[in-house]
Coordinates of C-alpha atoms in Angstrom, one line a residue:
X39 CA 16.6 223.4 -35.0
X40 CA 17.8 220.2 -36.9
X41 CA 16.4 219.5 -40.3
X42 CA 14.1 216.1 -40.2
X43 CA 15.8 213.4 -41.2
X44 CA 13.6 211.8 -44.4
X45 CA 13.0 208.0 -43.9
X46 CA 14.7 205.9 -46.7
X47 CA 12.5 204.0 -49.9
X48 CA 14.5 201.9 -52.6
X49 CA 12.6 201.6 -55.5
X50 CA 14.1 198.9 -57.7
X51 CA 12.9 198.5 -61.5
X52 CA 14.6 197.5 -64.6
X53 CA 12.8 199.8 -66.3
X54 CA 14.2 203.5 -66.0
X55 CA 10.9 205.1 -66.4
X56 CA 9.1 203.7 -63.7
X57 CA 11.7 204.2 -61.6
X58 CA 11.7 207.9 -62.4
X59 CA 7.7 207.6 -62.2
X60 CA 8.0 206.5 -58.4
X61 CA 10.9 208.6 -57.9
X62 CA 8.6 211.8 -58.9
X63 CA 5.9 210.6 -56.6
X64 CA 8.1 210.3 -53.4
X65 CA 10.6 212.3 -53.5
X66 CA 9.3 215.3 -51.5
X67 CA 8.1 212.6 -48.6
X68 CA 11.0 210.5 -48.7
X69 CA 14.9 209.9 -49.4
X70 CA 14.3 207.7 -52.5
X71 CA 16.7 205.5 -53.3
X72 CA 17.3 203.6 -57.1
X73 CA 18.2 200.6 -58.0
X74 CA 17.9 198.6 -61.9
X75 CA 18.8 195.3 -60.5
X76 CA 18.7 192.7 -57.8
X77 CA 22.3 193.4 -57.3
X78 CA 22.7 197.1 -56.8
X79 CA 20.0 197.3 -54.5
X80 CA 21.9 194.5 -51.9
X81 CA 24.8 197.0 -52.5
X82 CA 22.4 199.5 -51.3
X83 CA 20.9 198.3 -48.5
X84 CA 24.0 197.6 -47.3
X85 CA 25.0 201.0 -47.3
X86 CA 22.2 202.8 -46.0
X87 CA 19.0 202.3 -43.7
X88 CA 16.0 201.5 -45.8
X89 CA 12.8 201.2 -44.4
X90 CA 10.6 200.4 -47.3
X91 CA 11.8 198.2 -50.6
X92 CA 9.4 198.6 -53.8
X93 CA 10.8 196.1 -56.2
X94 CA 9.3 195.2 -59.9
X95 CA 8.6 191.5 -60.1
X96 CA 10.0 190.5 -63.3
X97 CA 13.5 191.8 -63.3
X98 CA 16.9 190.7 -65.3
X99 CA 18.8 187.8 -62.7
X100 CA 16.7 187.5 -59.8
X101 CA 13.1 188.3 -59.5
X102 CA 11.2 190.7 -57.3
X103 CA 10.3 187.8 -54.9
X104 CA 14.0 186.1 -54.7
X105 CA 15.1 189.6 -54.0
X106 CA 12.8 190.8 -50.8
X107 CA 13.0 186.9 -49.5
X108 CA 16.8 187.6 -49.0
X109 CA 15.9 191.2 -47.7
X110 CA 13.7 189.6 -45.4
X111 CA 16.4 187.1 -44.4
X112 CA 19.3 190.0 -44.2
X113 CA 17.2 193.1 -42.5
X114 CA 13.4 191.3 -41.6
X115 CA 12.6 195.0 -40.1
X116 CA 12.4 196.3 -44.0
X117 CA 9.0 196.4 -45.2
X118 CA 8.4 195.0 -48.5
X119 CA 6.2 195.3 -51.6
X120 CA 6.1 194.4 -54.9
X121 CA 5.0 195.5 -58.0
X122 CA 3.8 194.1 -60.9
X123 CA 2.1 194.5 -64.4
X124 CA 0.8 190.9 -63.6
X125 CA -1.7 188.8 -60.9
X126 CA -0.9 185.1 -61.5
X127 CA -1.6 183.7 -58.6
X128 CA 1.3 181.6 -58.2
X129 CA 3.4 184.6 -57.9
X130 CA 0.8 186.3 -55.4
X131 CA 1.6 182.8 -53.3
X132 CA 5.0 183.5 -53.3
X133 CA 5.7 186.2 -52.7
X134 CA 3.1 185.8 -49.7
X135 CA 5.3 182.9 -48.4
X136 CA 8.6 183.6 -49.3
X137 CA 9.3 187.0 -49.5
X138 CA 6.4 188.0 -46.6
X139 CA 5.4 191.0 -48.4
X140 CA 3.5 193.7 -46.9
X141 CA 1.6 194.7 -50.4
X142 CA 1.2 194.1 -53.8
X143 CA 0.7 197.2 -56.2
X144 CA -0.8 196.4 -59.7
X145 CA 0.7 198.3 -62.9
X146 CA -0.5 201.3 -63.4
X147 CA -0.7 202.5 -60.6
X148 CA -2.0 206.2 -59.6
X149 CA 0.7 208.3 -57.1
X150 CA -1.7 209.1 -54.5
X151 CA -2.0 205.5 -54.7
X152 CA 1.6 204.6 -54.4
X153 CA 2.1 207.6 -51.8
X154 CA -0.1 206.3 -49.5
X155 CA 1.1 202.9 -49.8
X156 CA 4.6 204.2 -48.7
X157 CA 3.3 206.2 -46.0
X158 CA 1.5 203.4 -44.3
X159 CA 4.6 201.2 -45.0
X160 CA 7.1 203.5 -43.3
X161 CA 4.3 203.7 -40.1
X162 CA 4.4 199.8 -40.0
X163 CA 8.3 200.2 -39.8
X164 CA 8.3 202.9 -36.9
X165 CA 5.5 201.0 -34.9
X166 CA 7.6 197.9 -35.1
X167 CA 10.9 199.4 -34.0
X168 CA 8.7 200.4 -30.9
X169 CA 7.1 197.2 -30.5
X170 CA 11.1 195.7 -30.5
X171 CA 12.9 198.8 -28.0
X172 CA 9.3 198.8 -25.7
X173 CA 9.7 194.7 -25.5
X174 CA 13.8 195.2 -24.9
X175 CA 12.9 197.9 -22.7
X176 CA 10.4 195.8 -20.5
X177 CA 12.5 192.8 -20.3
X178 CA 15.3 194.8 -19.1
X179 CA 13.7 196.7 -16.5
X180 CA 11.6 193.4 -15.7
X181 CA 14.9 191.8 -15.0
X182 CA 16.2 195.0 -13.9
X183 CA 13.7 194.9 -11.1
X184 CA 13.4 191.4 -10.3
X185 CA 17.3 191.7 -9.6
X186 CA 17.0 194.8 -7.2
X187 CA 13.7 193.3 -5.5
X188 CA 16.4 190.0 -4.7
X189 CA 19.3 191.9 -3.7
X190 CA 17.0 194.2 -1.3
X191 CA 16.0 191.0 0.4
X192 CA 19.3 189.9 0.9
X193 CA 20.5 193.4 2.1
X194 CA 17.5 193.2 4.6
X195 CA 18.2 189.3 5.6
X196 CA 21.9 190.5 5.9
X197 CA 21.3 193.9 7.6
X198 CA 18.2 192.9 10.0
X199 CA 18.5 189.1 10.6
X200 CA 20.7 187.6 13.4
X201 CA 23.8 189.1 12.0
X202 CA 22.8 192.7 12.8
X203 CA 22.4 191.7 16.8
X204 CA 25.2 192.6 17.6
X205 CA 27.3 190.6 21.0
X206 CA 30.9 189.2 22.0
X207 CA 32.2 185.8 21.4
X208 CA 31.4 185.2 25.1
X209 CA 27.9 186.8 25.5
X210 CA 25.0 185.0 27.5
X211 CA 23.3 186.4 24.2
X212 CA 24.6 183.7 22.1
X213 CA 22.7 180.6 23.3
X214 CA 19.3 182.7 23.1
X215 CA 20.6 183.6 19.6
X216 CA 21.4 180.2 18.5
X217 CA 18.0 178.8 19.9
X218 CA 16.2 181.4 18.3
X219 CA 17.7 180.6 14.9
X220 CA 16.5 177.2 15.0
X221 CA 12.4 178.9 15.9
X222 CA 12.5 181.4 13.8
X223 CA 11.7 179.1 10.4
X224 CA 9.0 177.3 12.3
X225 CA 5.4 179.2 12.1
X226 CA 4.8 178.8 15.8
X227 CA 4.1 181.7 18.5
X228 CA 7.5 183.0 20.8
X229 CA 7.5 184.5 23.8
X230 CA 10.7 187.0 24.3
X231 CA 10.9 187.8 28.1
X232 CA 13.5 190.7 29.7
X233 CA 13.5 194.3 31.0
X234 CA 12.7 197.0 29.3
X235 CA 15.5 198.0 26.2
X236 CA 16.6 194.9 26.4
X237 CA 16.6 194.4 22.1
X238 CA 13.7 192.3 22.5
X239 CA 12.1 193.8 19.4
X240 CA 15.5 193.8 17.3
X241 CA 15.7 189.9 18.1
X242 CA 11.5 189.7 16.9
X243 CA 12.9 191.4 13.7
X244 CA 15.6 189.1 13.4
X245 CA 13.8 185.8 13.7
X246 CA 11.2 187.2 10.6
X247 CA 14.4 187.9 8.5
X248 CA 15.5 184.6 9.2
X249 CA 12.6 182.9 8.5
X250 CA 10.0 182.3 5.1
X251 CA 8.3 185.3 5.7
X252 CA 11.5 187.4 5.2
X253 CA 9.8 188.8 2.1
X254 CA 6.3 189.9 3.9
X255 CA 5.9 193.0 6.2
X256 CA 7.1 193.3 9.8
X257 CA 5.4 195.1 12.4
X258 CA 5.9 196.0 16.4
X259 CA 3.0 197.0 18.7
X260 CA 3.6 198.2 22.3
X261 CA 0.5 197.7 24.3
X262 CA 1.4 199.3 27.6
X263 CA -0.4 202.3 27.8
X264 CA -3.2 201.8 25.9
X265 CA -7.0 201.3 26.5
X266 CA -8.8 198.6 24.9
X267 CA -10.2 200.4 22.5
X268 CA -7.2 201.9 20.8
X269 CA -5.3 198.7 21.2
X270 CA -8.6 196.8 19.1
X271 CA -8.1 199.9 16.8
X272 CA -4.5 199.1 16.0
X273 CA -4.6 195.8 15.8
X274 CA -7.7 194.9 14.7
X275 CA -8.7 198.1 12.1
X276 CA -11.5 199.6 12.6
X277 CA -14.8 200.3 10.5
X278 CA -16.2 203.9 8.8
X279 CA -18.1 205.2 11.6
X280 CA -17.4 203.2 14.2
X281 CA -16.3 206.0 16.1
X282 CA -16.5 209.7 15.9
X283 CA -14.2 211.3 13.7
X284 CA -13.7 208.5 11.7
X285 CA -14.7 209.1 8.1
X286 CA -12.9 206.1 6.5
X287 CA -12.1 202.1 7.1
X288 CA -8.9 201.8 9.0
X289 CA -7.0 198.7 8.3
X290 CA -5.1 197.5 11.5
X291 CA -1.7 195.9 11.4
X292 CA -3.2 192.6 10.9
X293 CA -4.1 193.0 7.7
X294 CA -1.4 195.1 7.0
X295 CA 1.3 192.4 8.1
X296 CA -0.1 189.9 5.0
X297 CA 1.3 187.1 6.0
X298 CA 4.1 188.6 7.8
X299 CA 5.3 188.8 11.3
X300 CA 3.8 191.4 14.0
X301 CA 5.8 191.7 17.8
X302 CA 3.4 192.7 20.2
X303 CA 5.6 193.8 23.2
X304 CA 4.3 195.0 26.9
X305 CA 2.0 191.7 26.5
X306 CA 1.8 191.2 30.1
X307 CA -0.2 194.7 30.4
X308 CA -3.0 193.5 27.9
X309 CA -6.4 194.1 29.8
X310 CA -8.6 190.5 30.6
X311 CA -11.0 191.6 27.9
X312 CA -8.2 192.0 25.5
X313 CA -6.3 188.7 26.6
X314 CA -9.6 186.6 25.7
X315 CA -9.5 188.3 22.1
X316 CA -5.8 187.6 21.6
X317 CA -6.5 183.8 22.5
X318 CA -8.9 183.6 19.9
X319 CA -6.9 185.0 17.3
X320 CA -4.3 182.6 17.9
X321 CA -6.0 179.4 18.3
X322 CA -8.8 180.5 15.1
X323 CA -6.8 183.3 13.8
X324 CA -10.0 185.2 13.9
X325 CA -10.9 189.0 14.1
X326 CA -12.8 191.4 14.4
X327 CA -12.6 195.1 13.1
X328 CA -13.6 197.5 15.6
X329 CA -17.3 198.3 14.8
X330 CA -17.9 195.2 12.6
X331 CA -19.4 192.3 12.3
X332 CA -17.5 190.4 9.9
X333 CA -15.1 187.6 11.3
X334 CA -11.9 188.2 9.4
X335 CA -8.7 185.8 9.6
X336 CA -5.2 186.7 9.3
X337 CA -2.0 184.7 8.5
X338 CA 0.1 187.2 10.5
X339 CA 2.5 185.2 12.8
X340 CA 2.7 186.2 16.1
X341 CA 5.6 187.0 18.8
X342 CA 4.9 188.7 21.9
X343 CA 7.4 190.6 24.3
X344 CA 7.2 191.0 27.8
X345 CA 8.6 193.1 30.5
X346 CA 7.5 191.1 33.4
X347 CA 7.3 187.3 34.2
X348 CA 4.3 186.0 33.1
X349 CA 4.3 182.6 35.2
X350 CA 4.5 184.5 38.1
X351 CA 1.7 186.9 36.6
X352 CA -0.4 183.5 35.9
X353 CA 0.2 182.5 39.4
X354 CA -0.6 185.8 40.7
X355 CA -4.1 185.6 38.5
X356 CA -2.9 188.8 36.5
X357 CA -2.8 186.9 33.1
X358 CA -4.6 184.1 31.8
X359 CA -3.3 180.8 31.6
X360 CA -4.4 179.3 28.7
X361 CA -3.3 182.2 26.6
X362 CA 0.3 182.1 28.2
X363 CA 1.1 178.6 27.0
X364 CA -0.4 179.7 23.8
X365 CA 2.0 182.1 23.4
X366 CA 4.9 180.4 25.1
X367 CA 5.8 177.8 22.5
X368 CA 9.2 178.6 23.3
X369 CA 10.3 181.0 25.9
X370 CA 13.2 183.4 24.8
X371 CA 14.6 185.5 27.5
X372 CA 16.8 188.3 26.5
X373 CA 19.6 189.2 29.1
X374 CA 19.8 192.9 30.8
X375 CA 23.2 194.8 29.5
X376 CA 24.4 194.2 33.0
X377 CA 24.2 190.7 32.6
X378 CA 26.3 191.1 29.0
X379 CA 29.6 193.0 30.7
X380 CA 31.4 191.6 27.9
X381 CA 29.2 193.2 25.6
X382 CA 29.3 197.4 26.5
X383 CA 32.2 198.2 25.1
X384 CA 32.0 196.9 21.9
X385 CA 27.9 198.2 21.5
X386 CA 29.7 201.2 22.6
X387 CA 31.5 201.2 19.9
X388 CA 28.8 200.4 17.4
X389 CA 26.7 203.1 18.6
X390 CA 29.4 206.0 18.7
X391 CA 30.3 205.1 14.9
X392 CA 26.6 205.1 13.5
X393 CA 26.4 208.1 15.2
X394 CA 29.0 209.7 14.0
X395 CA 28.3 208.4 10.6
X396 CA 24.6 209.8 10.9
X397 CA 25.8 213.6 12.6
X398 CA 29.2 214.1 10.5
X399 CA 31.6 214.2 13.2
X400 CA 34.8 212.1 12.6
X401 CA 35.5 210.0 15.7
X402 CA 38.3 207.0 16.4
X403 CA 37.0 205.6 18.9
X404 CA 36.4 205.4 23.1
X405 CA 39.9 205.8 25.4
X406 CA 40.7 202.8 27.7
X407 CA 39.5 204.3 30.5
X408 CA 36.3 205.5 29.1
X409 CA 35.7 201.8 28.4
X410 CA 36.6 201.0 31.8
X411 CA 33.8 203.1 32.9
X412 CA 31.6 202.2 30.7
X413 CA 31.6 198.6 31.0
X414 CA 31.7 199.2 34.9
X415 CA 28.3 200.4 35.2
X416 CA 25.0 198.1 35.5
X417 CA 22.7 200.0 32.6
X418 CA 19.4 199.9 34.0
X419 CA 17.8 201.3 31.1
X420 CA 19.8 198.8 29.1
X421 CA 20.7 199.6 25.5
X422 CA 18.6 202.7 24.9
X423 CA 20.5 204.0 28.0
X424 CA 23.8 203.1 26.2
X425 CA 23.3 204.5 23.1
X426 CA 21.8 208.0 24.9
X427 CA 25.1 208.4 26.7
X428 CA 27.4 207.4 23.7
X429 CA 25.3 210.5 21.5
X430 CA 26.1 212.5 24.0
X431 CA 29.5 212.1 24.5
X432 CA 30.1 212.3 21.1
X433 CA 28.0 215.5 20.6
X434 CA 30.1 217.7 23.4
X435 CA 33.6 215.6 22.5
X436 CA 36.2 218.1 20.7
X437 CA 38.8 215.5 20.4
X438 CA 38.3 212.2 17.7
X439 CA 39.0 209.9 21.0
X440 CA 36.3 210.2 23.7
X441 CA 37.9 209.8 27.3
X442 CA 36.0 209.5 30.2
X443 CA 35.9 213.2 31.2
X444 CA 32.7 213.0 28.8
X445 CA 30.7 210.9 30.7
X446 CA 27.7 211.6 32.6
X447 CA 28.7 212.3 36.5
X448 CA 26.0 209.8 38.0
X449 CA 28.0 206.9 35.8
X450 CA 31.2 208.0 37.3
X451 CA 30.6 208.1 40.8
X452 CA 29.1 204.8 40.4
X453 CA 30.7 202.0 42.4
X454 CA 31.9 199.1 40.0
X455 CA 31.2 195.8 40.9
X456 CA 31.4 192.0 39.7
X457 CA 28.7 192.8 37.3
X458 CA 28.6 196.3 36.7
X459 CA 27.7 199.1 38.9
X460 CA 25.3 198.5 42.1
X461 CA 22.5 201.2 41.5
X462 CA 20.9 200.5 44.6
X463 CA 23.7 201.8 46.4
X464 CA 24.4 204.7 44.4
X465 CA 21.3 206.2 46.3
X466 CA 22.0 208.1 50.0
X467 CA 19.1 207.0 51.6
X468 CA 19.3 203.1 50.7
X469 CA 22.9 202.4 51.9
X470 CA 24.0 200.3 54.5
X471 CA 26.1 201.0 57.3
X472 CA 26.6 204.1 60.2
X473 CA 26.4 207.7 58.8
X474 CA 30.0 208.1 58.8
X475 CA 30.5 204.7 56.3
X476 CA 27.9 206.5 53.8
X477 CA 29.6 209.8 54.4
X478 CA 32.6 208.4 53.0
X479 CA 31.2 206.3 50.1
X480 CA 29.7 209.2 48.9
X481 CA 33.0 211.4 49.2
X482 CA 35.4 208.3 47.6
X483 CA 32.5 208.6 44.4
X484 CA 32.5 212.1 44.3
X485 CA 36.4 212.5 44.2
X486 CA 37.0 209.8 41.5
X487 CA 33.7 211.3 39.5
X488 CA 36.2 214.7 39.5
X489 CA 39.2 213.7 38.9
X490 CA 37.9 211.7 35.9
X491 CA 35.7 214.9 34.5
X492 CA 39.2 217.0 35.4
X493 CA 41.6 214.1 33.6
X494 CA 43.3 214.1 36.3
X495 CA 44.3 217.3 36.7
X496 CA 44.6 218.0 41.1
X497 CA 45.4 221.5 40.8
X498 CA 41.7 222.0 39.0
X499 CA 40.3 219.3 41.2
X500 CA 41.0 220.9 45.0
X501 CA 39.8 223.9 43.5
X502 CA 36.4 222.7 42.0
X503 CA 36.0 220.6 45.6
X504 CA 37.3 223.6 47.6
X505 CA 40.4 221.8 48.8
X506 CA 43.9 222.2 49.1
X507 CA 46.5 220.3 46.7
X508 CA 47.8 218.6 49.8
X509 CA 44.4 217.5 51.4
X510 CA 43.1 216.2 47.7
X511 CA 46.1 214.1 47.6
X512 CA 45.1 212.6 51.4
X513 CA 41.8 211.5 50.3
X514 CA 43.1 210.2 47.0
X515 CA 45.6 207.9 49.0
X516 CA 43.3 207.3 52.1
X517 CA 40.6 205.9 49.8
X518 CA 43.2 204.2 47.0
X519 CA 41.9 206.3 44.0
X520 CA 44.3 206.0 41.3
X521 CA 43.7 206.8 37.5
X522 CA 41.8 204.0 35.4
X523 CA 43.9 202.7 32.3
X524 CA 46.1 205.2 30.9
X525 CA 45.1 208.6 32.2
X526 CA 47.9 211.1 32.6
X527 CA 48.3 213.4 35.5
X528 CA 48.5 216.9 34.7
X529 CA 50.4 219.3 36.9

């Protein structure tokens, strides 16, 4: 264990007894240090780290007072004190002023006296070296903080405004983008139509990072599927004892949001009851927490996703009308994949290499023909769909480029059209045409859904489909089936 390190005293005195006096009474506290004059103890301090400076008054040269005022001036974190066989006030004045002394000790003085003196100086040096490092310390991590809280909210503005949607120079995405750039820093309710997994959420989150409120909560609240009571719940909070089971208030996600921005998507679902208490809220911005009957307000601005068409629900008498043009400020509608063919192959992309990034597995990237594929069918469960059939491609690939063999049979024997697959058609029972022009469909899918999975390869192909190599080559001519892209035939 280290020996303790003694703090440091100069004692300065022109005479040599007192100075062996104060010596004898400190030394077994403190690293005393001697000085006669003004001048050797300068030379001292600036050779060592003094904490406490007991100088005589009236010394040869300078005096006691001339000699702690340019200690103070030199090393201010030194405590002073004088001593003095004298009490003229004058001096008591300056060395108050000039010198800022922490003490005066009269001739004689007793040891215990002294030592305590010392002791309580050397405290008064150590608590103000705290005071200094804790005030360096806070400003540092105050500005330390204040730095990371600013580049978090970049980061987020960066990583989860408009930027992170991702689409092609081309896309039908863009002019919904570019109009909802120009809503998203005005406080005003939006409605985002379009099916189901459409990113109607991911553009909800876009517009609060690209708006004021970038620095207050976001929140998304699907409300198809539930009752009244657990939507009022969520939304609206709800009181201790309101309900069974419920020991404790429960704030919902409109106080939560603070200011902030909440989606509430599947709006078209919302019950009438439930419709008359979302009108409220948005012309009043008034609340109530389930079981109470305290009006709150909130400050939470309000988007609202919907699945369906609500002008034709309105027409219908399915959804109020009132509370659709209070919602519909501006109407966003978000285009199905199928409408964005320019679009799959490069969220395709996107989605394999976060995947891969998340699971470990090094990947390059999608073959041509996988692409081909890809972009070729119509999505109907939009991006969700996508990025389900990109994980798992990726999790049964053993090669770093994916190739269509991967893909799922059902997009395969898909037919390709002008924008993307028809999936209406890809179903027996709904085709068009005499039993022998289904018959064939079906086969023409079948064998180019085989010969993909098989890369090509006709001697594994007639014997998965029970056929010779001769009769799998008929039906491959008869029905002009050739290899997408750049598949090779393997013999």
């Amino acid at each position: 264990m280290a020996a303790r390190t003694l703090p440091s005293v100069l004692v300065v005195d022109d005479e040599k007894h007192s100075v062996a006096s104060m010596r004898m009474a400190l030394e077994d506290d403190f690293n005393v240090l001697e000085a006669m004059n003004a001048t050797e103890a300068l030379a001292l301090m600036e050779e060592h780290w003094v904490q406490v400076v007991l100088s005589d008054q009236r010394m040869p040269g300078k005096t006691g007072t001339e000699l702690l005022t340019e200690i103070r001036d030199r090393w201010p974190e030194t405590v002073r004190i004088i001593i003095t066989g004298y009490t003229e006030s004058n001096d008591m004045i300056d060395a108050i002023n000039e010198a800022g002394i922490y003490q005066f000790i009269t001739k004689p003085w007793h040891p215990d006296q002294l030592l305590m003196a010392v002791r309580n100086a050397v405290r008064l040096f150590e608590l103000a070296r705290d005071h200094e490092r804790m005030t360096l310390e806070m400003r540092y991590l105050g500005s330390t903080a204040t730095a990371k809280l600013d580049a978090r909210r970049r980061q987020l503005q960066e990583g989860l405004g408009f930027d992170s949607v991702w689409r092609g120079p081309n896309s039908p995405l863009n002019a919904v983008i570019a109009l909802a750039r120009q809503y998203a820093s005005f406080d005003v309710p939006v409605l985002l139509t379009g099916e189901a997994g459409t990113g109607k959420t991911e553009l909800a989150r876009a517009m609060h990072y690209g708006s004021l409120r970038s620095d207050r909560p976001f929140f998304e609240l699907n409300c198809t599927g539930l009752s009244d009571e657990a939507l009022a719940a969520e939304l609206f909070g709800i009181k201790r004892g309101a309900a069974p089971g419920v020991q404790s208030t429960r704030f919902g996600i409109l106080q939560k949001a603070d200011r902030g921005t909440i989606i509430l998507n599947g709006i078209d679902s919302l019950s009438e009851v439930m419709q008359l208490t979302l009108l409220r809220l948005l012309r009043e911005g008034a609340y109530q927490p389930v079981g109470s009957h305290e009006t709150q307000t909130s400050g939470a601005r309000i988007l609202a996703g919907s699945h369906r068409d609500l002008r034709q629900r309105v027409a219908e008498g399915g959804f109020r009308g009132d509370l659709y043009f209070a919602l519909a400020v501006t109407e966003l509608h978000v285009p199905p994949l199928r409408g964005r063919p320019g679009d799959v192959a490069g969220l395709a992309e996107k989605f394999l290499h976060a995947a891969a990034e998340e699971h470990g597995k090094p990947v390059r990237g999608f073959s041509d023909s996988a692409l081909e594929f890809l972009e070729g069918y119509d999505w109907p469960g939009n991006l969700l769909e996508l990025q389900n059939e990109v994980i798992r491609m990726l999790i049964i690939a053993q090669e770093v480029t994916l190739g269509p063999e991967l893909i799922s049979r059902h997009i395969l024997q898909a037919e390709p059209g002008e924008n993307g697959a028809d999936r209406k058609a890809a179903d027996l029972g709904t085709m068009d045409g005499t039993l022998k022009d289904r018959v064939e469909m079906m086969e023409m899918r079948i064998l180019r859904e085989t010969m993909t999975r098989m890369k090509w390869n006709k001697s594994r192909a007639a014997s998965e489909l029970g056929l010779s190599r001769v009769g799998l080559r008929a039906k491959l001519d008869r029905y002009g089936i050739e290899p997408r892209a750049a598949t090779s035939e393997e013999e």
